PDB file of C-alpha atoms and ligand atoms in Angstrom:
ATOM      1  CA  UNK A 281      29.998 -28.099 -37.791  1.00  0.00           C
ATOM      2  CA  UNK A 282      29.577 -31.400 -39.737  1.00  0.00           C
ATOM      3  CA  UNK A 283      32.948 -33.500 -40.232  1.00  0.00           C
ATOM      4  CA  UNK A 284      31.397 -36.553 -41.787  1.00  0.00           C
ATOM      5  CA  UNK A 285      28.993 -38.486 -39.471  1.00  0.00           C
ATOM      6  CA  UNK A 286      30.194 -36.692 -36.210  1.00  0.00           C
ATOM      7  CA  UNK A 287      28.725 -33.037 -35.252  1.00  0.00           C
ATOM      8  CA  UNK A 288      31.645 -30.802 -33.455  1.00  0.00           C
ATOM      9  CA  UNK A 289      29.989 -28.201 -31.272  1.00  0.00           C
ATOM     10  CA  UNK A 290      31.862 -24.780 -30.112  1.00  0.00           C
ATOM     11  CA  UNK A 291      30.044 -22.581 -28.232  1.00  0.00           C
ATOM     12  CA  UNK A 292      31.457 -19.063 -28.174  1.00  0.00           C
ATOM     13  CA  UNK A 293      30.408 -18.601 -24.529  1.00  0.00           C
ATOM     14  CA  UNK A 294      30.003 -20.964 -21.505  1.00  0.00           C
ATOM     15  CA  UNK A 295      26.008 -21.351 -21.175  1.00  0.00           C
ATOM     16  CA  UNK A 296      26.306 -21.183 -17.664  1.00  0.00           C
ATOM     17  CA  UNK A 297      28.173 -17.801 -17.196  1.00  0.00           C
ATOM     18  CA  UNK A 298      25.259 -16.329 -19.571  1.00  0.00           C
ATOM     19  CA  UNK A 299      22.921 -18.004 -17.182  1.00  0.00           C
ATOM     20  CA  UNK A 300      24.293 -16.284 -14.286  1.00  0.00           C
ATOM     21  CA  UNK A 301      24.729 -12.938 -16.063  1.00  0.00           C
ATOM     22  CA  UNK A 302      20.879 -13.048 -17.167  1.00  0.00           C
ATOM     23  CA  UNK A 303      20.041 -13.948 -13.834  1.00  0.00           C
ATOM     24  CA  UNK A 304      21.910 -10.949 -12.383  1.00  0.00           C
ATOM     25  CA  UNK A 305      21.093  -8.524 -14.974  1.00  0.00           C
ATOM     26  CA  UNK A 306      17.180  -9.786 -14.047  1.00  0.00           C
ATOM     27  CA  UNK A 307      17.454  -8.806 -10.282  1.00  0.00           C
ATOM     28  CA  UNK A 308      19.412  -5.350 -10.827  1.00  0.00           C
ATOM     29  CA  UNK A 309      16.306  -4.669 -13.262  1.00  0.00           C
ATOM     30  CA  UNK A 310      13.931  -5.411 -10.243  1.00  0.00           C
ATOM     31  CA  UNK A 311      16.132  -3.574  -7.651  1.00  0.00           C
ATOM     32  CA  UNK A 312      15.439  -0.675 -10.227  1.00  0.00           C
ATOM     33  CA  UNK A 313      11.734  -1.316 -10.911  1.00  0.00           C
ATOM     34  CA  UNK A 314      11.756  -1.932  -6.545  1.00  0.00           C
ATOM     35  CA  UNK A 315      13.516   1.827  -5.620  1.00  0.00           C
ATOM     36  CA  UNK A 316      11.027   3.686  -8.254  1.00  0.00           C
ATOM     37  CA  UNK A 317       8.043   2.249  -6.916  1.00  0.00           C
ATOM     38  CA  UNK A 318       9.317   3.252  -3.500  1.00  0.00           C
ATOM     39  CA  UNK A 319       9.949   6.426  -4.809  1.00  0.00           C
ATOM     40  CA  UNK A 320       6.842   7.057  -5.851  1.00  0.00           C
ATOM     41  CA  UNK A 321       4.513   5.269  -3.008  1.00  0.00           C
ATOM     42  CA  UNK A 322       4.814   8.938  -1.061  1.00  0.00           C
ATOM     43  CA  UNK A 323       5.794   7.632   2.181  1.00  0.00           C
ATOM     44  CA  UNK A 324       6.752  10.016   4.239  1.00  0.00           C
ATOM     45  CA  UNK A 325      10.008  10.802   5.865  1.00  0.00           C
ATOM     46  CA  UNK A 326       9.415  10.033   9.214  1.00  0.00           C
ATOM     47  CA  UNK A 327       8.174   6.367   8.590  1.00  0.00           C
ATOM     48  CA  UNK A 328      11.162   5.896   5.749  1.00  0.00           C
ATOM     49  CA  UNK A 329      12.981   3.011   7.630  1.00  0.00           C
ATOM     50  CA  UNK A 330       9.737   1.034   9.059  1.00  0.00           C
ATOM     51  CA  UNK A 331       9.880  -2.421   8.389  1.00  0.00           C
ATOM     52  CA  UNK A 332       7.946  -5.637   9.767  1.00  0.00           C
ATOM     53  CA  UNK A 333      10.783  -6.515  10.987  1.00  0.00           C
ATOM     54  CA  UNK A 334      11.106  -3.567  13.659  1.00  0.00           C
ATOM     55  CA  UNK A 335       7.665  -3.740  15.038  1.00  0.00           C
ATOM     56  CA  UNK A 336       7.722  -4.630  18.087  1.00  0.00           C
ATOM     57  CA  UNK A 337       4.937  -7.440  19.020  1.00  0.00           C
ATOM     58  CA  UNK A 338       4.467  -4.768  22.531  1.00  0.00           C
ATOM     59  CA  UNK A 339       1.295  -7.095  23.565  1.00  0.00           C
ATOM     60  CA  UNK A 340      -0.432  -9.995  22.315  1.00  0.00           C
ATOM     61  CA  UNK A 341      -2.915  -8.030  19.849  1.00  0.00           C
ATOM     62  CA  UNK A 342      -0.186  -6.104  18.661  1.00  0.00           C
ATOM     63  CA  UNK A 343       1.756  -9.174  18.060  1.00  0.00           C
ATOM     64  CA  UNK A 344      -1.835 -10.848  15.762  1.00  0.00           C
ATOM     65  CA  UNK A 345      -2.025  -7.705  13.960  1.00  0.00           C
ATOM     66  CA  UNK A 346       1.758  -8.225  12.625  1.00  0.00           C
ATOM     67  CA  UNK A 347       1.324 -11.732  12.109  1.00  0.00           C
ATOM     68  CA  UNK A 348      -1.644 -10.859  10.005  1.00  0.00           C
ATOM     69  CA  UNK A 349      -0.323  -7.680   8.157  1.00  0.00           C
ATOM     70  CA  UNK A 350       2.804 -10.083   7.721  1.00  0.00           C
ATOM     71  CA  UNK A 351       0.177 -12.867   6.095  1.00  0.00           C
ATOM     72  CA  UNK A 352      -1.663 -10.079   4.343  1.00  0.00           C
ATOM     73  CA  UNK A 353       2.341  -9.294   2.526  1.00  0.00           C
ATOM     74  CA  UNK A 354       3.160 -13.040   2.010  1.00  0.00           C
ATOM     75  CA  UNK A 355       0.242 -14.116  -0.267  1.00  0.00           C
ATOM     76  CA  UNK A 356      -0.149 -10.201  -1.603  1.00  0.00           C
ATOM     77  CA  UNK A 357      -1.088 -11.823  -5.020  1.00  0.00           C
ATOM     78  CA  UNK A 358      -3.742 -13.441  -3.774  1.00  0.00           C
ATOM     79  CA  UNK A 359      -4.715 -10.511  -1.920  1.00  0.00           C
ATOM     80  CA  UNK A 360      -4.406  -8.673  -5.216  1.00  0.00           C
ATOM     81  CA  UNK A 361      -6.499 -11.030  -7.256  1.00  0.00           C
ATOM     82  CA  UNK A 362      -9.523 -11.049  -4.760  1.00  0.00           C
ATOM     83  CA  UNK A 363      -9.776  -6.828  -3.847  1.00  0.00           C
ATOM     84  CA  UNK A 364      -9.009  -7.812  -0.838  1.00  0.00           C
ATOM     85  CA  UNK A 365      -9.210  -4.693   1.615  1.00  0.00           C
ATOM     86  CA  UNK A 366      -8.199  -3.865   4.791  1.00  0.00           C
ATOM     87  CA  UNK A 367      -9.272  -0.976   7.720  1.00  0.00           C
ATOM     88  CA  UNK A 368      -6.676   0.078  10.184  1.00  0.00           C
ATOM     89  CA  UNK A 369      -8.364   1.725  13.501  1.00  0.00           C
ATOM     90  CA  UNK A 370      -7.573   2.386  16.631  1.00  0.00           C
ATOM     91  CA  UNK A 371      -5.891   4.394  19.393  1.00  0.00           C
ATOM     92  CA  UNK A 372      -2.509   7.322  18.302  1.00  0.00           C
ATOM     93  CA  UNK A 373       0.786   6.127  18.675  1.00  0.00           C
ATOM     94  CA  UNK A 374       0.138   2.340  18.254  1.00  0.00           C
ATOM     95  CA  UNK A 375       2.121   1.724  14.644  1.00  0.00           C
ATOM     96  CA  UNK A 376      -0.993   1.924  12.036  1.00  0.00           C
ATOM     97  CA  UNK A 377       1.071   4.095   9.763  1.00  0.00           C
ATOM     98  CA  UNK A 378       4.542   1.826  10.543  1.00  0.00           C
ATOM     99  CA  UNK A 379       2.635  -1.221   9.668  1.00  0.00           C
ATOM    100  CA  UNK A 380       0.706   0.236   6.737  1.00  0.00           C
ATOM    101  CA  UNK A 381       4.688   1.651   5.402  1.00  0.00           C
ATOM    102  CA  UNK A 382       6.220  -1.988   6.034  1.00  0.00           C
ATOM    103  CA  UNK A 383       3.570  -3.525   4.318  1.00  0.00           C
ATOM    104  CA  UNK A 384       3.822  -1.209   1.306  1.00  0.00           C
ATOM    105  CA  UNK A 385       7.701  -2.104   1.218  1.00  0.00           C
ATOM    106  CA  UNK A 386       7.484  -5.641   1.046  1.00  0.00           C
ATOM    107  CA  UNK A 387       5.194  -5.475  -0.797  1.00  0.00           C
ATOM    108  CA  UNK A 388       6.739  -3.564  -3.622  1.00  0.00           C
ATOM    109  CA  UNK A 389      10.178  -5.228  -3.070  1.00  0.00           C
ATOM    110  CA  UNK A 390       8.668  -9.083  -3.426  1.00  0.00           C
ATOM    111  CA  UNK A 391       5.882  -8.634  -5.436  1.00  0.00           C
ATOM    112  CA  UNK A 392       6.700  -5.133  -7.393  1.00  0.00           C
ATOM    113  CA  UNK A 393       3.475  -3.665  -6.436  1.00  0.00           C
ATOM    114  CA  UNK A 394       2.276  -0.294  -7.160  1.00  0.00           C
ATOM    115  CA  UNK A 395       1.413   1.722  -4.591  1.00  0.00           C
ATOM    116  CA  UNK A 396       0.591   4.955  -3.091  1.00  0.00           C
ATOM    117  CA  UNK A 397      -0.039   6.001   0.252  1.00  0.00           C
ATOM    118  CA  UNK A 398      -2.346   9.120   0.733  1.00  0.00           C
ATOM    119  CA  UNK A 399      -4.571  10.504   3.222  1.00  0.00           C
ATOM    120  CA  UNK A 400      -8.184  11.982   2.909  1.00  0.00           C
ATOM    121  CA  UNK A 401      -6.773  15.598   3.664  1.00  0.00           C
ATOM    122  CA  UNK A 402      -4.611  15.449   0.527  1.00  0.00           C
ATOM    123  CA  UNK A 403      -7.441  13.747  -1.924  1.00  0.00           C
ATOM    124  CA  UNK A 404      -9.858  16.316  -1.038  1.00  0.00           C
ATOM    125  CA  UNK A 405      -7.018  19.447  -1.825  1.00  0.00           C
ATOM    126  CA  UNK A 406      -6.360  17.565  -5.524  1.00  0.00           C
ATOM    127  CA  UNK A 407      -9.924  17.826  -5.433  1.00  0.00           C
ATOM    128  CA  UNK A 408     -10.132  21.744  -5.065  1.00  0.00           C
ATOM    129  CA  UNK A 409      -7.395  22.278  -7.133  1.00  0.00           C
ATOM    130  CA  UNK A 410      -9.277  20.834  -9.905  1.00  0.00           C
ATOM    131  CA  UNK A 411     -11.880  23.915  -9.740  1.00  0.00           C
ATOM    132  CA  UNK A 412      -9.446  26.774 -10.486  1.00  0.00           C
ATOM    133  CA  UNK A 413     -10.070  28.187 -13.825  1.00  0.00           C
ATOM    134  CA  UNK A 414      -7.094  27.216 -15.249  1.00  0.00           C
ATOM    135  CA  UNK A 415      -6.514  23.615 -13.598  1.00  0.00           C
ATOM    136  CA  UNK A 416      -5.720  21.528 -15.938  1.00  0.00           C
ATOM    137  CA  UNK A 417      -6.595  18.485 -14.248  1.00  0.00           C
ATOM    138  CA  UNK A 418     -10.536  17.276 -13.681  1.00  0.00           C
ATOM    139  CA  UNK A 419     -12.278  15.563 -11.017  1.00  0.00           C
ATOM    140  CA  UNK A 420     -11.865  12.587 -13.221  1.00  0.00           C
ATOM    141  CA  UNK A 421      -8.391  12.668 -13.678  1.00  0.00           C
ATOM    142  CA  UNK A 422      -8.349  12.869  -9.608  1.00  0.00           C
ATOM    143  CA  UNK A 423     -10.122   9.541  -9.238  1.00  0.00           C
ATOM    144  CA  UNK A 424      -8.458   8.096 -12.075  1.00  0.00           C
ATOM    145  CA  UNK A 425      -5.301   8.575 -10.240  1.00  0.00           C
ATOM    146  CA  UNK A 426      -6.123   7.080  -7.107  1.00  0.00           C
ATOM    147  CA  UNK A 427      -7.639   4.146  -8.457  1.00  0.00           C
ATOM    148  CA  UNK A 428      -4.443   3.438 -10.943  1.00  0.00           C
ATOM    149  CA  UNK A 429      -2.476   1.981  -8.462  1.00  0.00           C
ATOM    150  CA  UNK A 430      -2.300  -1.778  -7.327  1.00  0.00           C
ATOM    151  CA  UNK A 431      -2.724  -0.631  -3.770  1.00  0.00           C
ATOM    152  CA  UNK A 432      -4.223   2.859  -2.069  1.00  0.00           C
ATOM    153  CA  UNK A 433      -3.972   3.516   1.040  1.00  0.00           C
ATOM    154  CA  UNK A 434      -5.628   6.597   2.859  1.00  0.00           C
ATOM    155  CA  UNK A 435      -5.183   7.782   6.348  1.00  0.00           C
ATOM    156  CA  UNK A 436      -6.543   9.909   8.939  1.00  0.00           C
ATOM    157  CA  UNK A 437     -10.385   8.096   7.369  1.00  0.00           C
ATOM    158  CA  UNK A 438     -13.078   9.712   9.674  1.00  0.00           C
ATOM    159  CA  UNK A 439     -11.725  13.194   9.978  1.00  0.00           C
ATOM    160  CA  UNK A 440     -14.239  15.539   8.189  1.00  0.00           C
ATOM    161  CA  UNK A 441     -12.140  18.040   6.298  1.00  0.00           C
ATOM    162  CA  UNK A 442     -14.353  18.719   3.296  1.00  0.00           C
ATOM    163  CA  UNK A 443     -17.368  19.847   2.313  1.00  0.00           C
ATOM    164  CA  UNK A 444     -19.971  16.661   1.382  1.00  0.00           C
ATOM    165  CA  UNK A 445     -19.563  17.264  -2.098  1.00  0.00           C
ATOM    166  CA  UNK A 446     -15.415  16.814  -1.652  1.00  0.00           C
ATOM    167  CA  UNK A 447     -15.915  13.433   0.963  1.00  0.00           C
ATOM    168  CA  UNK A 448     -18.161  12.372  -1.982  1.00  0.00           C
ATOM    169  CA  UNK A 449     -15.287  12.207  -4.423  1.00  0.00           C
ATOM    170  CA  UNK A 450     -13.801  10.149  -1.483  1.00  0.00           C
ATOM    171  CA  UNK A 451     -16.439   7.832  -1.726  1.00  0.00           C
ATOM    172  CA  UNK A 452     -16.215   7.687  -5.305  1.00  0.00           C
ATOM    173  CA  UNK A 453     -12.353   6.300  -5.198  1.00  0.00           C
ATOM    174  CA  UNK A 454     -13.533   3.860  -2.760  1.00  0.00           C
ATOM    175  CA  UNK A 455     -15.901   2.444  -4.667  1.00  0.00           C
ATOM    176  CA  UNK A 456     -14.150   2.847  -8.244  1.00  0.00           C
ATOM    177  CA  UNK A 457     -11.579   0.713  -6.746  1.00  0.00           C
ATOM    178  CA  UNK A 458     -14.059  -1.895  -4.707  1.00  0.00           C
ATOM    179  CA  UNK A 459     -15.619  -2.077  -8.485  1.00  0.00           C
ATOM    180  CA  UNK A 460     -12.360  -3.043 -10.368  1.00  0.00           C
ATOM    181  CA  UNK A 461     -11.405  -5.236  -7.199  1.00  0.00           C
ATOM    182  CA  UNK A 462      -8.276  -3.298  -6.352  1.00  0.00           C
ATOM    183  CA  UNK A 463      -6.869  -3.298  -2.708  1.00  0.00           C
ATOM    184  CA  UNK A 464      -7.214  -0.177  -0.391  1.00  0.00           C
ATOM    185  CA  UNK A 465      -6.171  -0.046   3.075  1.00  0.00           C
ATOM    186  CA  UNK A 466      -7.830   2.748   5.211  1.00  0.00           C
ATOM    187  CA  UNK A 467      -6.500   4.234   8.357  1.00  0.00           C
ATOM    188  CA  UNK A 468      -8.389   5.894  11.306  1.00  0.00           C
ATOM    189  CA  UNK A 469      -8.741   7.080  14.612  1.00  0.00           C
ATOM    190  CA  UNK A 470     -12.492   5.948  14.877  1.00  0.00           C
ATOM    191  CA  UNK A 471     -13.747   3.077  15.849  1.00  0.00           C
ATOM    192  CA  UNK A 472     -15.489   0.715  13.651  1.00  0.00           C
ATOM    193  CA  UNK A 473     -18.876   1.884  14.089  1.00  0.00           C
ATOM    194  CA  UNK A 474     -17.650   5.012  13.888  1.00  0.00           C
ATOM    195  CA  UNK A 475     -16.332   4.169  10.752  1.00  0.00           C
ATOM    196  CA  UNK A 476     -18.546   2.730   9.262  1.00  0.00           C
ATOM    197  CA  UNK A 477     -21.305   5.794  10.131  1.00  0.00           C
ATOM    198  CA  UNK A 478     -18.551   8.099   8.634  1.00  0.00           C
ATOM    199  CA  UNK A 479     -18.635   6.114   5.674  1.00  0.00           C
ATOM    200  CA  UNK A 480     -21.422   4.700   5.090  1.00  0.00           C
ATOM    201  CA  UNK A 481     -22.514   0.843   6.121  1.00  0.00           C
ATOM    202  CA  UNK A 482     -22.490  -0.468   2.538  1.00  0.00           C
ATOM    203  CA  UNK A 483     -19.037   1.188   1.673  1.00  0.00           C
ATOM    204  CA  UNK A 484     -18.149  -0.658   5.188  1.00  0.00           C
ATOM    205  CA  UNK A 485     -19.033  -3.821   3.880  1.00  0.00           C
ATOM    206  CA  UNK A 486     -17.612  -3.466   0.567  1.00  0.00           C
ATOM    207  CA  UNK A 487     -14.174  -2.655   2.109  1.00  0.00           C
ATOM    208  CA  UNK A 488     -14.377  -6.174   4.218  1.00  0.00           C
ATOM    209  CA  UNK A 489     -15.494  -8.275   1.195  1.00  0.00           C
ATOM    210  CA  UNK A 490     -13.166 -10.700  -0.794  1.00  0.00           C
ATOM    211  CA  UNK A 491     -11.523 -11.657   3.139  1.00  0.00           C
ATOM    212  CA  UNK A 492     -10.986  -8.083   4.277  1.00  0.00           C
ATOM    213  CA  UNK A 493     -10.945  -7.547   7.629  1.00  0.00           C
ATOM    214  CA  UNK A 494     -11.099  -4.518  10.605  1.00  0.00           C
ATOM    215  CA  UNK A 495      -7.660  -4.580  12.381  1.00  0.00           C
ATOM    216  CA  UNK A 496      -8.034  -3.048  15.719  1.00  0.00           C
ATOM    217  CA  UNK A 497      -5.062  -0.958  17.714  1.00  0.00           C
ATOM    218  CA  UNK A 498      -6.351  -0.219  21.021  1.00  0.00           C
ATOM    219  CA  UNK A 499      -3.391  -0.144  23.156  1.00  0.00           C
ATOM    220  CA  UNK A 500      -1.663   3.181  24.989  1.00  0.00           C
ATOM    221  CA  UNK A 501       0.016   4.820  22.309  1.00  0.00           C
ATOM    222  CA  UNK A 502       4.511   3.782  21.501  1.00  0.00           C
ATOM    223  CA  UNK A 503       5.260   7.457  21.490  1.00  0.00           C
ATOM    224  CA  UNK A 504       4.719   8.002  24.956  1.00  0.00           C
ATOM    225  CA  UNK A 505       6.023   4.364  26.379  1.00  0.00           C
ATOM    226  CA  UNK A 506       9.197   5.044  24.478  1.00  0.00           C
ATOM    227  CA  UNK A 507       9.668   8.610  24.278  1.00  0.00           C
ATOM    228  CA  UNK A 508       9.158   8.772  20.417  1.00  0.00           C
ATOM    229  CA  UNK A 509       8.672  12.024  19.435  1.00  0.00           C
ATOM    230  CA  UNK A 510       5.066  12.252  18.276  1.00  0.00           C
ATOM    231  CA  UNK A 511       4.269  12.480  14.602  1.00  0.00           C
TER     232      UNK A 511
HETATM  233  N1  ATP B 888       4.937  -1.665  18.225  1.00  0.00           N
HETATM  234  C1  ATP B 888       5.804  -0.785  17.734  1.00  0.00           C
HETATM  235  N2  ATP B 888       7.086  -1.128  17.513  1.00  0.00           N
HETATM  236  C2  ATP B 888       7.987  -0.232  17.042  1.00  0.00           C
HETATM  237  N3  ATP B 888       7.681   1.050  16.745  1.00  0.00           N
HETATM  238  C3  ATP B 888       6.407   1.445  16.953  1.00  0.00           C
HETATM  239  C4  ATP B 888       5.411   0.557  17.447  1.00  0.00           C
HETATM  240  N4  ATP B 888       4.256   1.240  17.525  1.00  0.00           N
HETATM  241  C5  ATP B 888       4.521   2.490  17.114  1.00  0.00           C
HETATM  242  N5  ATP B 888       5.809   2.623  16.774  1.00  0.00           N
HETATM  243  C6  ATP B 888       6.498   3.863  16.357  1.00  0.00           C
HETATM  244  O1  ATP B 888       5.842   4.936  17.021  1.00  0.00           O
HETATM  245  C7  ATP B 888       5.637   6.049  16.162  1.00  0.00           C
HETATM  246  C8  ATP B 888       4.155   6.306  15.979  1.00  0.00           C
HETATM  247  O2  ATP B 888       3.563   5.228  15.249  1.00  0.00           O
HETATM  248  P1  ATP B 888       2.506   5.461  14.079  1.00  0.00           P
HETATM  249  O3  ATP B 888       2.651   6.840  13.538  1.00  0.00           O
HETATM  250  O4  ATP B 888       2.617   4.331  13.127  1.00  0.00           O
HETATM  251  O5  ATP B 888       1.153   5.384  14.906  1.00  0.00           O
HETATM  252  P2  ATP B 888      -0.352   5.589  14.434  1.00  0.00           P
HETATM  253  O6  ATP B 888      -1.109   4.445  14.982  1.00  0.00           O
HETATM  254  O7  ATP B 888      -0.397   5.822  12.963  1.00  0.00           O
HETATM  255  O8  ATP B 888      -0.751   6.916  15.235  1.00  0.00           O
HETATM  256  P3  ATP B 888      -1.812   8.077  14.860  1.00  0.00           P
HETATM  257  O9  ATP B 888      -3.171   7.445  15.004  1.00  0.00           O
HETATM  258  O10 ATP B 888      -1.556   9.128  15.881  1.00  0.00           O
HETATM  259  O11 ATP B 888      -1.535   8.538  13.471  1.00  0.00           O
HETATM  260  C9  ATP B 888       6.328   5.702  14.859  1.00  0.00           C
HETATM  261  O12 ATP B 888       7.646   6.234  14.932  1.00  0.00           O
HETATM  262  C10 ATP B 888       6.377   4.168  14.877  1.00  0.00           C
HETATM  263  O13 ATP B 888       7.483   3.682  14.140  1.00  0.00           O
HETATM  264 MG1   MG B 889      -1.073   7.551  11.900  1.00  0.00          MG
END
């Protein structure tokens, strides 16, 4: 209000208290936008409480590949920006599935990333269920939906389930997502040559583009040093 010269002011609220109530009202909104994303990342059960932070370093490789999965979590937007892939392999038992969960977590808690964690067995069944007669879904649709999210990533990579015409659809989401420079992490048993025979050297090479790299578990396998019942 003018009185004259002077200017009287009279807020209704104190700006500060709205401050703090936007601010708190913003990270109840993310904790929200955080536990669906969780919720719909597919992780399963048994790996439901792994976190970076209970991965135990067990030996010095071990204890680079959670410094660099850590790294990989920290600057995820940069990871995001370049495509930048990753391939899990190595021994049973040595945490590539606990790492690969605690990665998606912090992932979607810091950075609200979308992800979804899969494995070849279950692509290649979405796959067949898109040949019934009355599927409404098509082969399309199948890739489309593995190549919608921020990050994929696919287990048990290596294991020859399907028929070639099924690990081609495989191939297909691989390289969908190497072409629109989205993220996919791949997990397997195989070694890297073995890998990269299974699928293919250029898909190989594509995977470790953009600062990608092969991280290698070949220690005796957790379950059986501490008793953990195997998965
Ligand atoms: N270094 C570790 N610190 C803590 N827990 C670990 C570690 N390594 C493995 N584990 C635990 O051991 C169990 C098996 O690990 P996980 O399933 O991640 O292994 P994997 O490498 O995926 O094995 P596989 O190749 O057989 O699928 C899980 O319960 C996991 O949490
Ligand atoms: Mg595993």
């Amino acid at each position: 209000m003018e009185y004259g010269e002077r200017v009287s002011e009279k807020l209704s609220r104190c700006p500060a208290c709205i401050r703090q109530e936007f601010e708190a009202t913003e990270r109840k909104k993310r904790q929200i936008q955080s536990d669906i994303l969780i919720d719909e990342a597919g992780i399963p059960e048994r790996f439901a409480s792994c976190e970076l932070a209970s991965y135990e370093p067990v030996n010095a490789k071990a204890k680079n590949n959670l410094d660099l999965i850590r790294s990989y979590a920290d600057a995820w937007p940069e990871m995001y920006q370049n495509g930048t892939s990753l391939i899990f392999s190595g021994k049973p038992g040595t945490g590539k599935n606990h790492l690969a969960v605690a990665l998606t977590k912090e992932i979607i808690r810091n950075h609200q990333a979308s992800v979804l964690l899969t494995s070849v067995m279950r692509i290649i069944r979405a796959v067949r269920r898109t040949w019934a007669k009355d599927s409404e879904r098509s082969e399309e649709d199948v890739i489309a939906h593995y190549t919608s999210r921020d990050l994929l990533v696919i287990d048990e990579v290596g294991i020859q389930y399907g028929s070639d015409s099924e690990m081609i659809i495989l191939f297909d989401i691989l390289n969908t997502r190497y072409e629109r420079m989205l993220p996919t992490i791949i997990i397997s048993n195989l070694t890297p040559n073995e890998i990269s025979s299974v699928i293919g050297e250029r898909l190989t090479d594509r995977m470790v583009e953009g600062g990608g790299t092969t991280v290698i578990f070949d220690w005796q396998s957790f379950r059986s040093q501490k008793g953990v019942t195997a998965v």
